[in-house]
mmCIF file of C-alpha atoms in Angstrom:
data_model
loop_
_atom_site.group_PDB
_atom_site.id
_atom_site.type_symbol
_atom_site.label_atom_id
_atom_site.label_comp_id
_atom_site.label_asym_id
_atom_site.label_seq_id
_atom_site.Cartn_x
_atom_site.Cartn_y
_atom_site.Cartn_z
ATOM 1 C CA MET A 1 155.643 59.813 70.204
ATOM 2 C CA ALA A 2 154.607 62.101 73.060
ATOM 3 C CA THR A 3 155.829 65.515 73.384
ATOM 4 C CA ARG A 4 157.170 67.245 76.483
ATOM 5 C CA LEU A 5 155.800 70.721 76.961
ATOM 6 C CA GLY A 6 158.535 73.291 78.385
ATOM 7 C CA PRO A 7 157.777 74.872 81.665
ATOM 8 C CA ALA A 8 156.403 78.188 80.464
ATOM 9 C CA ALA A 9 153.892 76.310 78.018
ATOM 10 C CA GLU A 10 152.908 74.038 81.213
ATOM 11 C CA ALA A 11 152.380 77.349 83.240
ATOM 12 C CA ASP A 12 150.014 78.784 80.606
ATOM 13 C CA LEU A 13 148.029 75.303 80.329
ATOM 14 C CA THR A 14 147.680 75.509 84.254
ATOM 15 C CA THR A 15 146.532 79.006 83.969
ATOM 16 C CA ALA A 16 144.090 78.506 81.246
ATOM 17 C CA THR A 17 142.601 75.456 83.065
ATOM 18 C CA ALA A 18 141.998 77.263 86.216
ATOM 19 C CA THR A 19 140.500 80.200 84.346
ATOM 20 C CA SER A 20 138.071 77.793 82.304
ATOM 21 C CA SER A 21 137.393 76.178 85.823
ATOM 22 C CA SER A 22 136.343 79.618 87.323
ATOM 23 C CA VAL A 23 134.104 80.354 84.391
ATOM 24 C CA THR A 24 132.306 77.057 84.605
ATOM 25 C CA ALA A 25 131.873 76.890 88.225
ATOM 26 C CA PRO A 26 130.621 80.592 89.295
ATOM 27 C CA PRO A 27 130.314 81.545 93.024
ATOM 28 C CA VAL A 28 127.399 80.145 94.762
ATOM 29 C CA ARG A 29 126.077 83.534 95.663
ATOM 30 C CA LEU A 30 125.511 84.350 91.854
ATOM 31 C CA TRP A 31 123.161 81.168 91.651
ATOM 32 C CA LEU A 32 121.495 81.705 95.166
ATOM 33 C CA GLN A 33 120.504 85.455 95.187
ATOM 34 C CA PRO A 34 118.228 85.395 92.003
ATOM 35 C CA THR A 35 116.628 82.294 93.291
ATOM 36 C CA VAL A 36 115.923 83.555 96.771
ATOM 37 C CA ILE A 37 114.552 86.715 95.422
ATOM 38 C CA ALA A 38 112.186 84.827 93.081
ATOM 39 C CA LEU A 39 111.071 82.654 95.860
ATOM 40 C CA VAL A 40 110.595 85.827 98.221
ATOM 41 C CA VAL A 41 108.362 87.421 95.427
ATOM 42 C CA VAL A 42 106.154 84.316 94.472
ATOM 43 C CA ALA A 43 105.523 83.683 98.338
ATOM 44 C CA ALA A 44 104.816 87.208 99.176
ATOM 45 C CA PHE A 45 102.763 87.397 95.961
ATOM 46 C CA ILE A 46 100.620 84.314 96.616
ATOM 47 C CA GLY A 47 100.619 84.921 100.401
ATOM 48 C CA CYS A 48 99.103 88.421 100.016
ATOM 49 C CA TYR A 49 96.593 87.890 97.513
ATOM 50 C CA VAL A 50 95.379 84.465 98.449
ATOM 51 C CA GLY A 51 95.979 84.773 102.099
ATOM 52 C CA LEU A 52 93.903 88.232 102.384
ATOM 53 C CA GLN A 53 90.968 86.785 100.867
ATOM 54 C CA ARG A 54 90.964 83.374 103.027
ATOM 55 C CA ASN A 55 88.791 84.611 105.916
ATOM 56 C CA PRO A 56 87.909 88.327 105.654
ATOM 57 C CA GLN A 57 86.159 89.717 108.579
ATOM 58 C CA PRO A 58 84.397 93.146 109.163
ATOM 59 C CA HIS A 59 85.780 95.158 111.770
ATOM 60 C CA ARG A 60 84.393 98.665 112.816
ATOM 61 C CA VAL A 61 82.763 99.228 109.495
ATOM 62 C CA PRO A 62 81.077 102.724 109.801
ATOM 63 C CA VAL A 63 77.472 102.618 109.795
ATOM 64 C CA ALA A 64 74.904 105.279 110.332
ATOM 65 C CA VAL A 65 71.903 104.454 112.519
ATOM 66 C CA ALA A 66 68.988 106.586 113.032
ATOM 67 C CA GLY A 67 67.369 107.148 116.471
ATOM 68 C CA GLN A 68 69.133 106.405 119.903
ATOM 69 C CA GLU A 69 67.237 103.205 120.592
ATOM 70 C CA LEU A 70 68.212 101.518 117.343
ATOM 71 C CA SER A 71 71.857 102.872 117.652
ATOM 72 C CA GLY A 72 72.225 101.389 121.079
ATOM 73 C CA GLU A 73 70.768 97.965 120.108
ATOM 74 C CA MET A 74 72.982 97.704 116.986
ATOM 75 C CA SER A 75 76.157 98.564 118.996
ATOM 76 C CA GLN A 76 75.344 95.958 121.607
ATOM 77 C CA VAL A 77 74.428 93.177 119.205
ATOM 78 C CA LEU A 78 77.054 93.671 116.589
ATOM 79 C CA GLY A 79 79.898 94.936 118.827
ATOM 80 C CA ASP A 80 83.307 95.682 116.885
ATOM 81 C CA SER A 81 81.881 94.518 113.695
ATOM 82 C CA VAL A 82 80.512 97.850 113.045
ATOM 83 C CA ASP A 83 81.450 101.482 114.154
ATOM 84 C CA VAL A 84 77.885 102.906 114.881
ATOM 85 C CA HIS A 85 77.345 106.698 113.962
ATOM 86 C CA PRO A 86 74.103 107.859 115.590
ATOM 87 C CA VAL A 87 72.112 110.322 113.284
ATOM 88 C CA ALA A 88 68.963 112.195 113.823
ATOM 89 C CA ASP A 89 66.866 110.786 110.795
ATOM 90 C CA ALA A 90 67.143 108.747 107.680
ATOM 91 C CA ALA A 91 67.930 111.696 105.286
ATOM 92 C CA THR A 92 70.960 112.721 107.513
ATOM 93 C CA GLY A 93 72.339 109.106 107.357
ATOM 94 C CA ARG A 94 71.814 108.684 103.503
ATOM 95 C CA ALA A 95 73.786 112.073 103.000
ATOM 96 C CA GLU A 96 76.640 110.492 105.113
ATOM 97 C CA VAL A 97 76.535 107.403 102.846
ATOM 98 C CA GLU A 98 76.659 109.904 99.611
ATOM 99 C CA ARG A 99 79.792 111.755 101.301
ATOM 100 C CA ARG A 100 81.402 108.395 101.935
ATOM 101 C CA ASP A 101 81.435 108.991 105.737
ATOM 102 C CA VAL A 102 79.742 105.643 106.282
ATOM 103 C CA VAL A 103 79.255 102.700 104.326
ATOM 104 C CA ALA A 104 75.535 102.078 104.982
ATOM 105 C CA ALA A 105 72.699 103.829 107.046
ATOM 106 C CA LEU A 106 69.953 102.052 108.725
ATOM 107 C CA SER A 107 66.609 103.573 109.736
ATOM 108 C CA GLY A 108 63.238 102.274 110.984
ATOM 109 C CA ARG A 109 59.924 103.919 112.080
ATOM 110 C CA ALA A 110 58.913 103.684 115.730
ATOM 111 C CA GLY A 111 56.401 100.920 116.392
ATOM 112 C CA SER A 112 57.042 99.337 112.816
ATOM 113 C CA ASP A 113 58.516 95.959 112.278
ATOM 114 C CA ARG A 114 60.304 97.236 109.019
ATOM 115 C CA LEU A 115 64.095 98.411 108.739
ATOM 116 C CA ARG A 116 65.506 100.152 105.740
ATOM 117 C CA LEU A 117 69.163 99.684 104.835
ATOM 118 C CA GLU A 118 70.705 102.002 102.276
ATOM 119 C CA VAL A 119 74.262 100.935 101.319
ATOM 120 C CA GLY A 120 76.909 102.853 99.233
ATOM 121 C CA GLY A 121 77.510 99.916 96.975
ATOM 122 C CA ALA A 122 80.367 101.751 95.163
ATOM 123 C CA ASN A 123 82.348 101.118 98.577
ATOM 124 C CA GLY A 124 83.066 97.638 97.227
ATOM 125 C CA GLN A 125 81.163 94.511 96.885
ATOM 126 C CA SER A 126 82.823 92.605 99.748
ATOM 127 C CA THR A 127 82.289 95.496 102.277
ATOM 128 C CA THR A 128 78.517 95.929 101.275
ATOM 129 C CA THR A 129 77.667 92.371 101.551
ATOM 130 C CA ALA A 130 79.272 91.947 104.854
ATOM 131 C CA VAL A 131 77.008 94.831 106.025
ATOM 132 C CA LYS A 132 74.119 93.301 104.444
ATOM 133 C CA SER A 133 74.782 90.071 106.110
ATOM 134 C CA LEU A 134 75.328 91.595 109.560
ATOM 135 C CA ILE A 135 72.116 93.891 109.477
ATOM 136 C CA GLY A 136 70.109 90.902 107.961
ATOM 137 C CA ALA A 137 71.225 88.675 110.765
ATOM 138 C CA TYR A 138 70.159 91.362 113.415
ATOM 139 C CA ALA A 139 66.800 91.952 111.578
ATOM 140 C CA HIS A 140 65.813 88.119 111.382
ATOM 141 C CA GLY A 141 66.952 87.804 114.980
ATOM 142 C CA SER A 142 64.624 90.637 116.151
ATOM 143 C CA GLY A 143 61.732 89.354 113.963
ATOM 144 C CA GLN A 144 61.895 92.559 111.697
ATOM 145 C CA ARG A 145 61.588 92.959 107.713
ATOM 146 C CA LEU A 146 64.784 94.573 106.202
ATOM 147 C CA THR A 147 64.625 96.464 102.863
ATOM 148 C CA THR A 148 68.101 97.091 101.142
ATOM 149 C CA VAL A 149 68.574 99.767 98.532
ATOM 150 C CA ASP A 150 71.878 100.768 96.931
ATOM 151 C CA VAL A 151 71.930 104.406 96.770
ATOM 152 C CA VAL A 152 75.583 104.755 95.207
ATOM 153 C CA PRO A 153 75.771 101.954 92.855
ATOM 154 C CA PHE A 154 78.713 101.050 90.409
ATOM 155 C CA ALA A 155 78.749 102.118 86.995
ATOM 156 C CA ARG A 156 76.838 100.026 84.193
ATOM 157 C CA PHE A 157 80.089 98.823 82.759
ATOM 158 C CA ASP A 158 81.822 98.035 86.060
ATOM 159 C CA SER A 159 79.271 95.672 87.787
ATOM 160 C CA ARG A 160 81.705 94.038 90.025
ATOM 161 C CA GLY A 161 83.472 96.978 91.076
ATOM 162 C CA LEU A 162 86.916 96.009 90.172
ATOM 163 C CA ALA A 163 87.695 98.588 87.450
ATOM 164 C CA GLY A 164 89.609 100.795 90.104
ATOM 165 C CA PHE A 165 91.744 98.036 91.184
ATOM 166 C CA TYR A 166 92.538 97.049 87.763
ATOM 167 C CA MET A 167 93.357 100.723 86.830
ATOM 168 C CA ALA A 168 95.597 101.079 89.765
ATOM 169 C CA PHE A 169 97.301 97.864 89.114
ATOM 170 C CA GLY A 170 98.075 98.807 85.553
ATOM 171 C CA VAL A 171 99.164 102.217 86.272
ATOM 172 C CA THR A 172 101.421 101.120 88.926
ATOM 173 C CA LEU A 173 102.910 98.295 86.805
ATOM 174 C CA ALA A 174 103.418 100.863 84.140
ATOM 175 C CA GLY A 175 105.354 103.182 86.321
ATOM 176 C CA PHE A 176 107.387 100.305 87.583
ATOM 177 C CA VAL A 177 108.329 99.236 84.168
ATOM 178 C CA LEU A 178 109.143 102.888 83.218
ATOM 179 C CA ALA A 179 111.618 103.025 86.033
ATOM 180 C CA GLN A 180 113.062 99.859 85.528
ATOM 181 C CA ASN A 181 114.024 100.711 81.953
ATOM 182 C CA VAL A 182 115.271 104.242 83.006
ATOM 183 C CA LEU A 183 117.506 102.604 85.605
ATOM 184 C CA GLY A 184 119.206 100.812 82.653
ATOM 185 C CA LEU A 185 119.806 104.300 81.073
ATOM 186 C CA ALA A 186 121.865 105.624 83.793
ATOM 187 C CA ASN A 187 124.978 105.637 81.676
ATOM 188 C CA HIS A 188 123.353 107.072 78.718
ATOM 189 C CA LEU A 189 121.136 110.170 80.006
ATOM 190 C CA HIS A 190 122.078 112.779 82.431
ATOM 191 C CA LEU A 191 120.049 112.483 85.741
ATOM 192 C CA HIS A 192 118.292 115.765 84.638
ATOM 193 C CA HIS A 193 116.970 114.069 81.350
ATOM 194 C CA ARG A 194 116.072 110.989 83.089
ATOM 195 C CA PHE A 195 113.935 113.147 85.647
ATOM 196 C CA TRP A 196 112.077 114.843 82.690
ATOM 197 C CA LEU A 197 111.663 111.247 81.208
ATOM 198 C CA LEU A 198 109.987 109.876 84.197
ATOM 199 C CA SER A 199 107.731 113.007 84.841
ATOM 200 C CA GLY A 200 106.495 113.152 80.939
ATOM 201 C CA ALA A 201 106.012 109.451 80.852
ATOM 202 C CA SER A 202 103.912 109.500 83.925
ATOM 203 C CA VAL A 203 101.828 112.226 82.769
ATOM 204 C CA ALA A 204 101.193 110.281 79.611
ATOM 205 C CA ILE A 205 100.521 107.049 81.517
ATOM 206 C CA GLY A 206 97.730 109.031 83.583
ATOM 207 C CA ILE A 207 96.218 110.296 80.606
ATOM 208 C CA VAL A 208 96.125 106.956 78.511
ATOM 209 C CA ALA A 209 94.833 105.065 81.609
ATOM 210 C CA THR A 210 91.971 107.630 82.098
ATOM 211 C CA VAL A 211 90.858 107.825 78.572
ATOM 212 C CA ILE A 212 90.652 104.082 78.240
ATOM 213 C CA ALA A 213 88.832 103.475 81.520
ATOM 214 C CA GLY A 214 86.707 106.381 81.183
ATOM 215 C CA PRO A 215 85.345 107.854 77.983
ATOM 216 C CA ILE A 216 86.477 104.588 75.806
ATOM 217 C CA LEU A 217 84.943 101.803 78.061
ATOM 218 C CA GLY A 218 82.685 103.777 80.373
ATOM 219 C CA ALA A 219 83.837 101.657 83.440
ATOM 220 C CA VAL A 220 85.164 104.704 85.512
ATOM 221 C CA PRO A 221 82.624 107.645 85.780
ATOM 222 C CA ALA A 222 84.916 110.200 87.377
ATOM 223 C CA PRO A 223 85.821 113.477 85.807
ATOM 224 C CA VAL A 224 88.435 113.207 83.217
ATOM 225 C CA MET A 225 90.790 115.996 84.278
ATOM 226 C CA PRO A 226 90.878 115.055 88.130
ATOM 227 C CA LEU A 227 91.005 111.328 87.346
ATOM 228 C CA ALA A 228 93.942 111.890 85.100
ATOM 229 C CA PHE A 229 95.741 113.839 87.847
ATOM 230 C CA ALA A 230 95.066 111.337 90.069
ATOM 231 C CA LEU A 231 96.502 108.527 87.969
ATOM 232 C CA THR A 232 99.536 110.671 86.770
ATOM 233 C CA LEU A 233 100.528 111.031 90.770
ATOM 234 C CA LEU A 234 100.117 107.200 91.031
ATOM 235 C CA ALA A 235 102.473 106.532 87.856
ATOM 236 C CA ALA A 236 104.943 109.231 89.254
ATOM 237 C CA ALA A 237 104.915 107.723 92.609
ATOM 238 C CA ALA A 238 105.384 104.409 91.323
ATOM 239 C CA ALA A 239 108.224 105.063 88.981
ATOM 240 C CA PHE A 240 110.247 107.659 91.213
ATOM 241 C CA THR A 241 109.937 105.065 94.074
ATOM 242 C CA THR A 242 111.413 102.445 91.753
ATOM 243 C CA LYS A 243 113.833 104.631 90.753
ATOM 244 C CA LEU A 244 114.753 105.565 94.383
ATOM 245 C CA LEU A 245 115.171 101.948 95.509
ATOM 246 C CA GLY A 246 117.233 100.788 92.247
ATOM 247 C CA THR A 247 119.628 103.676 92.514
ATOM 248 C CA TYR A 248 120.252 103.104 96.611
ATOM 249 C CA LEU A 249 119.981 99.197 96.799
ATOM 250 C CA GLY A 250 121.181 98.302 93.201
ATOM 251 C CA PRO A 251 120.176 94.982 91.686
ATOM 252 C CA VAL A 252 118.039 94.238 94.746
ATOM 253 C CA GLY A 253 116.035 97.596 94.507
ATOM 254 C CA VAL A 254 113.773 96.159 91.698
ATOM 255 C CA PRO A 255 112.560 93.205 93.601
ATOM 256 C CA VAL A 256 112.064 95.406 96.772
ATOM 257 C CA ALA A 257 109.860 97.706 94.646
ATOM 258 C CA THR A 258 108.002 94.513 93.142
ATOM 259 C CA LEU A 259 107.265 93.614 96.818
ATOM 260 C CA LEU A 260 106.160 97.063 98.126
ATOM 261 C CA LEU A 261 104.130 98.201 95.087
ATOM 262 C CA LEU A 262 102.879 95.430 93.155
ATOM 263 C CA THR A 263 102.652 92.713 95.938
ATOM 264 C CA VAL A 264 101.764 94.302 99.138
ATOM 265 C CA GLY A 265 100.405 97.631 97.753
ATOM 266 C CA ASN A 266 97.942 96.289 95.402
ATOM 267 C CA SER A 267 96.783 93.299 97.545
ATOM 268 C CA THR A 268 95.880 95.746 100.360
ATOM 269 C CA SER A 269 94.638 98.514 98.168
ATOM 270 C CA GLY A 270 90.908 97.697 99.447
ATOM 271 C CA ALA A 271 89.491 97.100 95.983
ATOM 272 C CA ALA A 272 89.405 93.467 95.729
ATOM 273 C CA ILE A 273 88.821 93.396 99.597
ATOM 274 C CA GLY A 274 87.196 96.410 101.371
ATOM 275 C CA PRO A 275 89.835 97.846 103.839
ATOM 276 C CA ASP A 276 87.181 97.284 106.693
ATOM 277 C CA LEU A 277 87.556 93.607 106.058
ATOM 278 C CA LEU A 278 91.404 93.552 106.019
ATOM 279 C CA PRO A 279 93.468 92.216 109.021
ATOM 280 C CA SER A 280 94.797 94.997 111.018
ATOM 281 C CA ALA A 281 98.298 94.972 109.955
ATOM 282 C CA ALA A 282 97.160 95.186 106.030
ATOM 283 C CA HIS A 283 94.532 97.773 107.015
ATOM 284 C CA ALA A 284 97.077 99.971 108.703
ATOM 285 C CA VAL A 285 99.327 100.016 105.466
ATOM 286 C CA SER A 286 96.300 100.269 103.113
ATOM 287 C CA ALA A 287 95.776 104.018 102.726
ATOM 288 C CA LEU A 288 99.569 104.730 103.092
ATOM 289 C CA LEU A 289 100.798 102.963 99.910
ATOM 290 C CA PRO A 290 100.242 104.356 96.444
ATOM 291 C CA PRO A 291 97.991 101.832 94.929
ATOM 292 C CA GLY A 292 95.676 101.949 98.041
ATOM 293 C CA ALA A 293 95.686 105.614 97.986
ATOM 294 C CA ALA A 294 94.921 105.664 94.293
ATOM 295 C CA VAL A 295 92.009 103.206 94.662
ATOM 296 C CA ARG A 296 90.414 105.496 97.378
ATOM 297 C CA ALA A 297 90.978 108.600 94.915
ATOM 298 C CA VAL A 298 89.402 106.793 92.086
ATOM 299 C CA THR A 299 86.405 105.752 94.054
ATOM 300 C CA ASP A 300 85.834 109.036 95.642
ATOM 301 C CA LEU A 301 86.086 110.940 92.144
ATOM 302 C CA SER A 302 83.754 108.474 90.660
ATOM 303 C CA TYR A 303 81.061 107.858 92.990
ATOM 304 C CA PHE A 304 81.412 110.398 95.818
ATOM 305 C CA HIS A 305 82.049 113.897 94.146
ATOM 306 C CA GLY A 306 85.592 113.642 95.446
ATOM 307 C CA ALA A 307 84.320 114.246 99.009
ATOM 308 C CA GLN A 308 87.228 112.257 100.664
ATOM 309 C CA ALA A 309 89.753 112.663 97.872
ATOM 310 C CA VAL A 310 92.127 115.277 99.310
ATOM 311 C CA GLN A 311 93.878 112.865 101.538
ATOM 312 C CA PRO A 312 94.813 110.116 99.149
ATOM 313 C CA LEU A 313 95.909 112.612 96.626
ATOM 314 C CA THR A 314 98.201 114.088 99.153
ATOM 315 C CA THR A 315 99.619 110.704 99.919
ATOM 316 C CA LEU A 316 100.429 110.013 96.084
ATOM 317 C CA ALA A 317 102.237 113.421 95.957
ATOM 318 C CA LEU A 318 104.097 112.865 98.833
ATOM 319 C CA TRP A 319 105.492 109.329 97.483
ATOM 320 C CA ALA A 320 106.361 111.294 94.095
ATOM 321 C CA VAL A 321 108.049 114.128 95.590
ATOM 322 C CA ILE A 322 109.903 112.537 98.492
ATOM 323 C CA ALA A 323 111.255 109.876 96.110
ATOM 324 C CA ALA A 324 112.112 112.325 93.620
ATOM 325 C CA ILE A 325 114.186 114.621 95.845
ATOM 326 C CA LEU A 326 116.036 111.582 97.414
ATOM 327 C CA VAL A 327 117.049 110.418 93.961
ATOM 328 C CA GLY A 328 118.191 113.816 92.950
ATOM 329 C CA LEU A 329 120.182 113.806 96.369
ATOM 330 C CA ARG A 330 122.042 110.690 95.431
ATOM 331 C CA PRO A 331 124.901 112.107 93.317
ATOM 332 C CA ARG A 332 125.397 114.764 96.231
ATOM 333 C CA LEU A 333 125.593 112.269 98.738
ATOM 334 C CA ARG A 334 127.909 109.943 96.593
ATOM 335 C CA ARG A 335 130.411 112.992 96.136
ATOM 336 C CA ARG A 336 130.325 113.803 99.761
ATOM 337 C CA ARG A 337 131.207 110.178 100.821
ATOM 338 C CA THR A 338 134.089 110.084 98.161
ATOM 339 C CA ARG A 339 135.679 113.420 99.835
ATOM 340 C CA VAL A 340 135.263 111.797 103.136
ATOM 341 C CA THR A 341 136.991 108.740 102.182
ATOM 342 C CA ALA A 342 139.734 110.378 100.385
#
């Protein structure tokens, strides 16, 4: 025998059914946002890493050339592929290679059919290979014999020259993960304590990365203290930038940091593909993002006596300091906005 519910019971049942329906059918936005973010990240990652290696072309690669006549010929024959730096003699050209002012130095004796190309192999395998190919084609076309010497070779345990890239990627990833965890501690740690956590852990990341890649594995021959300083700056830049984006943009901030640092930053760093072989847009941002600045600093400290290290170290410091300042200003900006709306 069926039992008829009273009006109140029927109302409760209707409400429960509606509530259950809303739980089982969440808004489309909740499904769409994480899916779109994941698709953007995978498309950007593959597009950057695979796309940049698809057809790298040398563009104004700096090469020192001894002698006015040879310099003129090189400029005319190779065009925009190289940026010819005329020098007085072979010794001056080699000195520019060792200071990382140029990638290679070409010289030849008057009346001789021999050319000598001195390359700085530590500038990267792809870059030096491109230079050898260009100069080799010129020598073949002009009927001259070319001798190539690597005057700044990679360390014994970094034969492919990728240690700097993997080091920069690892430290950037560590700083990113550090900040991601600190974002989840916002309700448990005061901002002051979170700053100390980010700063102290960045120092620890820099030291650990330096000790492993340098003294333990022998793949990065840079002096320990300057290298640890550079990697600490990179970790801090990655951590505070991720914290900044997460603080101001909310849940979308972490994916944005992924795109900026781990995807665009590392793919355009110039380690896997030399910066002079990158497309113009990628070349423009390469040295301005933390991973690219770090790769340059590590290479300079390891192989060129830090001759060009000031600029990349300054870039890393600016990223870390500016991001930290903006994170520190967030509570003040929030209080000001609350007073205005009140």
